[in-house]
mmCIF file of C-alpha atoms and ligand atoms in Angstrom:
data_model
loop_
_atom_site.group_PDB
_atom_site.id
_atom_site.type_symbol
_atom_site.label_atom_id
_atom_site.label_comp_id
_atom_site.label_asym_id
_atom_site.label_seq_id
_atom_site.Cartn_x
_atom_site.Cartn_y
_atom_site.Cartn_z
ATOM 1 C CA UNK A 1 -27.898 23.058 -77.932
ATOM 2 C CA UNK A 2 -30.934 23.210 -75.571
ATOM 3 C CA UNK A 3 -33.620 19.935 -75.407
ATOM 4 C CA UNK A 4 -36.640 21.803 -75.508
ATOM 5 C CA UNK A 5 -40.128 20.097 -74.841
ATOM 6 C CA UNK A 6 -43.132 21.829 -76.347
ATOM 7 C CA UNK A 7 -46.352 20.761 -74.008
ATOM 8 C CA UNK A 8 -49.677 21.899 -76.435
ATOM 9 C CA UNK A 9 -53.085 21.390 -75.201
ATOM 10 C CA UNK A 10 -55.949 22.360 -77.139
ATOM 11 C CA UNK A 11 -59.732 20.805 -75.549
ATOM 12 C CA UNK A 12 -61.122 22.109 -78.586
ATOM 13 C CA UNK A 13 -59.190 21.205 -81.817
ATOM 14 C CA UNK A 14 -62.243 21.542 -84.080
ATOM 15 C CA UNK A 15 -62.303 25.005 -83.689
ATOM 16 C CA UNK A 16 -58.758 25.922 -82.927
ATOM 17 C CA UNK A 17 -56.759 28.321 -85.610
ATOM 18 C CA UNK A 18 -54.203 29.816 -83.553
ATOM 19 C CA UNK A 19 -52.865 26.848 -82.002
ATOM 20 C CA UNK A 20 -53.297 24.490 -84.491
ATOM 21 C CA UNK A 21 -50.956 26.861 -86.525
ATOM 22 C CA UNK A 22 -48.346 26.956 -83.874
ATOM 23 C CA UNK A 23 -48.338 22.799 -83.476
ATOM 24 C CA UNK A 24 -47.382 22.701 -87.080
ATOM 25 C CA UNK A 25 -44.751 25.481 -87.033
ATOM 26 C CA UNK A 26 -43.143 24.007 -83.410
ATOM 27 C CA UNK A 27 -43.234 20.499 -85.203
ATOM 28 C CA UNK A 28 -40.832 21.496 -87.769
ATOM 29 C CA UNK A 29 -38.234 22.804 -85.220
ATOM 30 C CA UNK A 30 -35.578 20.708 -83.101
ATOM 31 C CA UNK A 31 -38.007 20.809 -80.146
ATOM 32 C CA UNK A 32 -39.742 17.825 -78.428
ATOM 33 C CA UNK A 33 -43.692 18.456 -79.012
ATOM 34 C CA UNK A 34 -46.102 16.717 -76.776
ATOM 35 C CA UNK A 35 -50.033 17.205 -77.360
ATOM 36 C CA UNK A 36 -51.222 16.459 -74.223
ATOM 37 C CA UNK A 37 -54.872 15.611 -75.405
ATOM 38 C CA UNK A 38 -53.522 13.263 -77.772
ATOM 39 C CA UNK A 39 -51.516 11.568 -75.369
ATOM 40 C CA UNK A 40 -54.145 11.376 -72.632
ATOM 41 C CA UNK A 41 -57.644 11.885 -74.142
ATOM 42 C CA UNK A 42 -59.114 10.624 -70.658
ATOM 43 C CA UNK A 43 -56.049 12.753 -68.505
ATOM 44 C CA UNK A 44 -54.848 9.117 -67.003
ATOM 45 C CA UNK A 45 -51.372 10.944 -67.465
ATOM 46 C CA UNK A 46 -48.272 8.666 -67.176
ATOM 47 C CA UNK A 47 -46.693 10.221 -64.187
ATOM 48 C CA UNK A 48 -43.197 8.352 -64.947
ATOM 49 C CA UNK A 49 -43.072 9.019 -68.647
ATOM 50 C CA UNK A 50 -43.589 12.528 -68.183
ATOM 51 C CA UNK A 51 -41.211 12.583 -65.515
ATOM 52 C CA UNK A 52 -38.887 11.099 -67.762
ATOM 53 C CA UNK A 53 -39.412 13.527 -70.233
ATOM 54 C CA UNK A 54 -38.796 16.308 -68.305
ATOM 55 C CA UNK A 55 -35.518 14.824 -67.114
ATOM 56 C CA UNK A 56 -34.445 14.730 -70.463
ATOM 57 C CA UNK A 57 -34.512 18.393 -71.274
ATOM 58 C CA UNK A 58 -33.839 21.563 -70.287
ATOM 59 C CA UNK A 59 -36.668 23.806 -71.455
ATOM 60 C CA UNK A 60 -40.100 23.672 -70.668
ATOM 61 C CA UNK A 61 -42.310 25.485 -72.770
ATOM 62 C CA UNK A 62 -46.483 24.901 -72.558
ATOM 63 C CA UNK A 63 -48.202 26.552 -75.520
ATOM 64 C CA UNK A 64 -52.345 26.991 -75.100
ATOM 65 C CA UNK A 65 -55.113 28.814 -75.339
ATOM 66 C CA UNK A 66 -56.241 31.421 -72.356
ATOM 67 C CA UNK A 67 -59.394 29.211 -70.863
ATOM 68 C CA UNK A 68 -60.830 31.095 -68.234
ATOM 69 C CA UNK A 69 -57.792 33.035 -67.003
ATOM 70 C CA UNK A 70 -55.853 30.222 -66.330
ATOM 71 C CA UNK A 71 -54.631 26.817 -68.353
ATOM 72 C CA UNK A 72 -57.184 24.032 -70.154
ATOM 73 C CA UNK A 73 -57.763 21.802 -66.977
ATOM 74 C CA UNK A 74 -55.270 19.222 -68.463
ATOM 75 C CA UNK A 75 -52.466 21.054 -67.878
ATOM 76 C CA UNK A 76 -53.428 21.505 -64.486
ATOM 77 C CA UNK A 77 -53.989 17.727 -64.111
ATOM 78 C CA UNK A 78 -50.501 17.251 -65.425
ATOM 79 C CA UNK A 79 -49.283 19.631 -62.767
ATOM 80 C CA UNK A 80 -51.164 18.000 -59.829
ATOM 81 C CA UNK A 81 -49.567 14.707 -60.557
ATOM 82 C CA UNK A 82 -46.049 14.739 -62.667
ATOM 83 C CA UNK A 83 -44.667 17.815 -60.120
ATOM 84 C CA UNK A 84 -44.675 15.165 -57.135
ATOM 85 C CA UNK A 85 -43.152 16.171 -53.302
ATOM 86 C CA UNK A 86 -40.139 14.441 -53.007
ATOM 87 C CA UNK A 87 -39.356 15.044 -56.990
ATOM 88 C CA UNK A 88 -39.901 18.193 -58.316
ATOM 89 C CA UNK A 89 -39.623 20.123 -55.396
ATOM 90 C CA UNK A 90 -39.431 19.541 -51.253
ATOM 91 C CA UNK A 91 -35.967 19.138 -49.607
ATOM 92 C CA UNK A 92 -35.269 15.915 -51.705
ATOM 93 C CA UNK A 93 -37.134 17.402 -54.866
ATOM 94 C CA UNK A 94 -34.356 18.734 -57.086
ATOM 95 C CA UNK A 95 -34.863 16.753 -60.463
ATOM 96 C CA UNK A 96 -36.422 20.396 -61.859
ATOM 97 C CA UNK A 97 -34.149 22.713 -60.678
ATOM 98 C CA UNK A 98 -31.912 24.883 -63.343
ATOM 99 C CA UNK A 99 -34.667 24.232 -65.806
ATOM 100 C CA UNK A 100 -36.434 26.628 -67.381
ATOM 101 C CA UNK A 101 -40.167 26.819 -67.839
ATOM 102 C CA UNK A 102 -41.740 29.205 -70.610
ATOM 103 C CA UNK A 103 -45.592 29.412 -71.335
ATOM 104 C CA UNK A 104 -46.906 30.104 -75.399
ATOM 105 C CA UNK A 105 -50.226 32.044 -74.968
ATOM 106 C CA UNK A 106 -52.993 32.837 -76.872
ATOM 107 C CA UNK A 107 -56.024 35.151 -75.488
ATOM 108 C CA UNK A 108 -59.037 36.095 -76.908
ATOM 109 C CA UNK A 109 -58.992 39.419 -75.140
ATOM 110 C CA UNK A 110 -57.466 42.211 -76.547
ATOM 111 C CA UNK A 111 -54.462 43.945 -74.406
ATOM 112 C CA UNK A 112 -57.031 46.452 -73.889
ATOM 113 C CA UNK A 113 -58.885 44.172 -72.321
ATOM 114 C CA UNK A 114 -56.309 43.493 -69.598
ATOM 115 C CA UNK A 115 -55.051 45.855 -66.724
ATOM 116 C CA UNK A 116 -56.675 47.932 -64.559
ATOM 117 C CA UNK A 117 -58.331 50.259 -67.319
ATOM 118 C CA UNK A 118 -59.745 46.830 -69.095
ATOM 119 C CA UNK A 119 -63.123 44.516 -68.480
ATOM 120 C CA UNK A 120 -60.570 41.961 -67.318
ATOM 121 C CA UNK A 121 -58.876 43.653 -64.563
ATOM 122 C CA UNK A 122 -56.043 42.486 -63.811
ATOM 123 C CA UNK A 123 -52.349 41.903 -66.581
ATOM 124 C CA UNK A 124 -52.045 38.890 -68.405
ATOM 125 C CA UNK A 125 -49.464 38.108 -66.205
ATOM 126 C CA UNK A 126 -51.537 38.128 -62.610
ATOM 127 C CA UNK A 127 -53.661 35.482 -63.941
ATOM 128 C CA UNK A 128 -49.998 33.668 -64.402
ATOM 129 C CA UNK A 129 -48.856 33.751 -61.162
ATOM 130 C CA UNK A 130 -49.451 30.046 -59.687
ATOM 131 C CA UNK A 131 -47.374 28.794 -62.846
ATOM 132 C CA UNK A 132 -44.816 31.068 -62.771
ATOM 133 C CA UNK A 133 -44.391 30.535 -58.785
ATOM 134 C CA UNK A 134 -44.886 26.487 -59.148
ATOM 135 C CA UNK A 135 -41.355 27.335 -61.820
ATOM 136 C CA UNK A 136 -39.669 29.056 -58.794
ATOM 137 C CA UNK A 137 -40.775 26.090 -56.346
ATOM 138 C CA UNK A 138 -39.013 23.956 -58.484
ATOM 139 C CA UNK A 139 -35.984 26.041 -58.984
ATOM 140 C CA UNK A 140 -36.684 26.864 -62.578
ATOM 141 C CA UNK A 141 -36.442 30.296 -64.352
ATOM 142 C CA UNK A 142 -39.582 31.214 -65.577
ATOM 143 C CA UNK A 143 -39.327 33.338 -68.714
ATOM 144 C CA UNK A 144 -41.976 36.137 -70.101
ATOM 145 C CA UNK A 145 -44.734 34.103 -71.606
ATOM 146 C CA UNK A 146 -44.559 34.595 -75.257
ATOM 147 C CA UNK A 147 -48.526 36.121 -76.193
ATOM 148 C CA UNK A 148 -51.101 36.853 -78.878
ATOM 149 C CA UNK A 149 -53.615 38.617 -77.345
ATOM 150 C CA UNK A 150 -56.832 39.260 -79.987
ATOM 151 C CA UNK A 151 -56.791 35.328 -81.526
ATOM 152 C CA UNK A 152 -60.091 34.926 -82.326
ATOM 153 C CA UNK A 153 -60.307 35.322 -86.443
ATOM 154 C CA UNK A 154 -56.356 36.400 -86.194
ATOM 155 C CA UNK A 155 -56.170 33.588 -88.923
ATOM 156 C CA UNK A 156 -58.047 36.575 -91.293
ATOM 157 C CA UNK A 157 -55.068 38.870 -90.995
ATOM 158 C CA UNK A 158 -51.389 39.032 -90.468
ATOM 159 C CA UNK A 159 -51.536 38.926 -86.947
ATOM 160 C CA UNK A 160 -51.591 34.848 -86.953
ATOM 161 C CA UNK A 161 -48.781 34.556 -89.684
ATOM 162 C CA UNK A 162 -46.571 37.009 -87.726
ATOM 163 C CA UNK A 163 -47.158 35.448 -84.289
ATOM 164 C CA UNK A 164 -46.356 31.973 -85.788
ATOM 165 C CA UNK A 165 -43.501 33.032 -87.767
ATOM 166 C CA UNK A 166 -42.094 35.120 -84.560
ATOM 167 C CA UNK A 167 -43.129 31.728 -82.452
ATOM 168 C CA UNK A 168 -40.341 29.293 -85.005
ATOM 169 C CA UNK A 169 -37.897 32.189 -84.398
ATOM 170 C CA UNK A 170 -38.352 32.156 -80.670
ATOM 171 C CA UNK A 171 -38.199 28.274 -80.728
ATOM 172 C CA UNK A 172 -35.274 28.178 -82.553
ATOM 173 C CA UNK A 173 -34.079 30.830 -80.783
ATOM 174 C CA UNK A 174 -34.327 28.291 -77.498
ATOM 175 C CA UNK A 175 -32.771 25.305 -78.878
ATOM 176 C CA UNK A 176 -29.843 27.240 -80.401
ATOM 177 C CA UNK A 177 -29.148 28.636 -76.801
ATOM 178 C CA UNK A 178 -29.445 31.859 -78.902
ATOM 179 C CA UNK A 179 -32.440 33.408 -77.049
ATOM 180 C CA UNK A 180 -31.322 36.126 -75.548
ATOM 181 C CA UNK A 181 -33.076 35.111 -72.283
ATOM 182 C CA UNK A 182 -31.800 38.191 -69.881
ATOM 183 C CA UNK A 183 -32.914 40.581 -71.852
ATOM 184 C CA UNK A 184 -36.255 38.654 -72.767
ATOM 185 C CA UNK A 185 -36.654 38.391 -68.631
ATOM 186 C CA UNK A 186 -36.621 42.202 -68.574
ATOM 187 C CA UNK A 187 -40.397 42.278 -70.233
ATOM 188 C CA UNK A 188 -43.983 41.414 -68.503
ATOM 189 C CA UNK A 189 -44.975 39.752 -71.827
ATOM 190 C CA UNK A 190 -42.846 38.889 -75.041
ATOM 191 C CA UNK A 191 -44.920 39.589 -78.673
ATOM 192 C CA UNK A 192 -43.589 38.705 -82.158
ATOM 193 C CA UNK A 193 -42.335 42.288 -82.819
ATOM 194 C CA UNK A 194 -40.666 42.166 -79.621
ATOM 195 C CA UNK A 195 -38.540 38.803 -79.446
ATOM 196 C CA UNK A 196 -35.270 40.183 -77.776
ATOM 197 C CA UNK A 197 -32.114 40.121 -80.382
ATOM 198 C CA UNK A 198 -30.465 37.108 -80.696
ATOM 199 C CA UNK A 199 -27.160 36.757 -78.710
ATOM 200 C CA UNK A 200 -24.196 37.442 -81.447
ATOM 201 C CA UNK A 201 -22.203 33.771 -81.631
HETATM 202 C C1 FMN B 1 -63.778 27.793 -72.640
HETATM 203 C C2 FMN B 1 -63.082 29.023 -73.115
HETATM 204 C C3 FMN B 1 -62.582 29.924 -72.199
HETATM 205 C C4 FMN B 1 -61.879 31.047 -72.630
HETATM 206 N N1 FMN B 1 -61.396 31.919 -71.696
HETATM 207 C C5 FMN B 1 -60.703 33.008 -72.100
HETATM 208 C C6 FMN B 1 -60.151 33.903 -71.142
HETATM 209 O O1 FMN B 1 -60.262 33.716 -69.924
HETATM 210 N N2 FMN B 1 -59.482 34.987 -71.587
HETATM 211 C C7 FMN B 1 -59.327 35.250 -72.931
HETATM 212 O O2 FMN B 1 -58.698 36.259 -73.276
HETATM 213 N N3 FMN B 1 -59.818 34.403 -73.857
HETATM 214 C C8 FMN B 1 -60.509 33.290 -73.482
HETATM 215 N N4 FMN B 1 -60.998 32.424 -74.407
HETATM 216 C C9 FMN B 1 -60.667 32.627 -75.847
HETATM 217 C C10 FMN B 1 -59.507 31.698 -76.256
HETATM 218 O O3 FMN B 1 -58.340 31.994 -75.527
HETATM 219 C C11 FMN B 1 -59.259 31.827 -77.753
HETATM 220 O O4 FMN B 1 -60.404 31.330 -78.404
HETATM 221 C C12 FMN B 1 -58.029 31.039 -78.202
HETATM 222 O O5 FMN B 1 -56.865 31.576 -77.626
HETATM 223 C C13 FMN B 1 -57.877 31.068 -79.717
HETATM 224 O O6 FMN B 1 -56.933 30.084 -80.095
HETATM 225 P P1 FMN B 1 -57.364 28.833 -81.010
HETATM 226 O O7 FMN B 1 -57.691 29.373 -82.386
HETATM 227 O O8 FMN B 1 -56.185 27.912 -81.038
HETATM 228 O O9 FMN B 1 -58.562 28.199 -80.367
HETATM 229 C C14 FMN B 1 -61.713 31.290 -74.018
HETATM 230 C C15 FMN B 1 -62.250 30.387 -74.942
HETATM 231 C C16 FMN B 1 -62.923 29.267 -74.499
HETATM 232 C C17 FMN B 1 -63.476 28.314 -75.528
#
């Protein structure tokens, strides 16, 4: 079994569909859920009990909305001070390493919308790159961010009940160690049709 610690941030619960759904769904799995704006509705983050936290399990996984091509500011906050020199990373900063670090996305844009050909410019996954290299400072494995692109009003179709139900699967999937996690690393992006088959038992 893998400890797995969901981080959600949502600045805007009022009007938040998407990941209010997937709170509720990663609630009712084995994983550790942390809403960060609950916790710290002024960002005074507790440096030690996060550190703590992250000590105590394996898997990393921060689930939010796209806010201007990058994480809501909290998570950022939470980067700036938990992921200290001298602890997560540095010569003497090893308390990370082996871990794993996954993101839970959801974007407004369409795919369309992102590459070269879209109004966006650049993949989903350039704007990822500072979190996906802060993993590799640490000596983490950062895994294909898990992604619903087109979330706004996905709550009046399937796409919000398939992405949640594919997001308890994928969960699961982590804390059972039955994620198949090389052949998820193999994508740019992981979707709800395309969570890699489970590793046979
Ligand atoms: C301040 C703000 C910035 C946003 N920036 C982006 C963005 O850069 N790219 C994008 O695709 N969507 C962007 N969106 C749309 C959100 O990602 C989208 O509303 C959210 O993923 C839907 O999830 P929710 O129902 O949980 O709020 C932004 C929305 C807000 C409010």
């Amino acid at each position: 079994m893998a400890n797995v610690l969901i981080y959600t941030a949502h600045p805007g619960r009022r009007y938040s569909h998407v990941n209010t759904a997937l709170d509720a769904a990663a609630s009712a799995t084995d994983a550790t859920c942390v809403d960060l704006m609950a916790d710290y509705p002024r960002h005074n983050i507790n440096v030690e009990r996060e550190q703590e936290r992250l000590l105590a399990h394996d898997t990393i996984l921060f689930q939010f909305p796209l806010f201007w091509y990058s994480t809501p500011s909290i998570i950022k906050e939470w980067q700036d001070l938990v992921l200290e020199h001298g602890w997560a990373y540095g010569s003497n900063g090893t308390q990370l390493k082996g871990k794993t670090m996954m993101l839970a996305i959801t974007a407004g844009g369409s795919a369309d919308a992102y590459g070269k050909s879209g109004y966006n410019h650049f993949d989903l996954r350039m704007f990822l790159t500072p979190l996906e290299q802060t993993a590799r400072l640490c000596g983490m494995t950062f895994l294909p961010p898990y992604v619903l692109f087109g979330a706004l009003g996905a709550e009046k179709t399937d796409l919000l009940a398939n992405h949640v139900a594919g997001y308890t699967q994928l969960i699961n999937g982590l804390c059972n160690d039955t994620y198949d996690r090389a052949a998820a690393a193999k994508n740019d992006l992981i979707f709800a049709d395309t969570i890699p088959d489970l590793v046979k038992g």
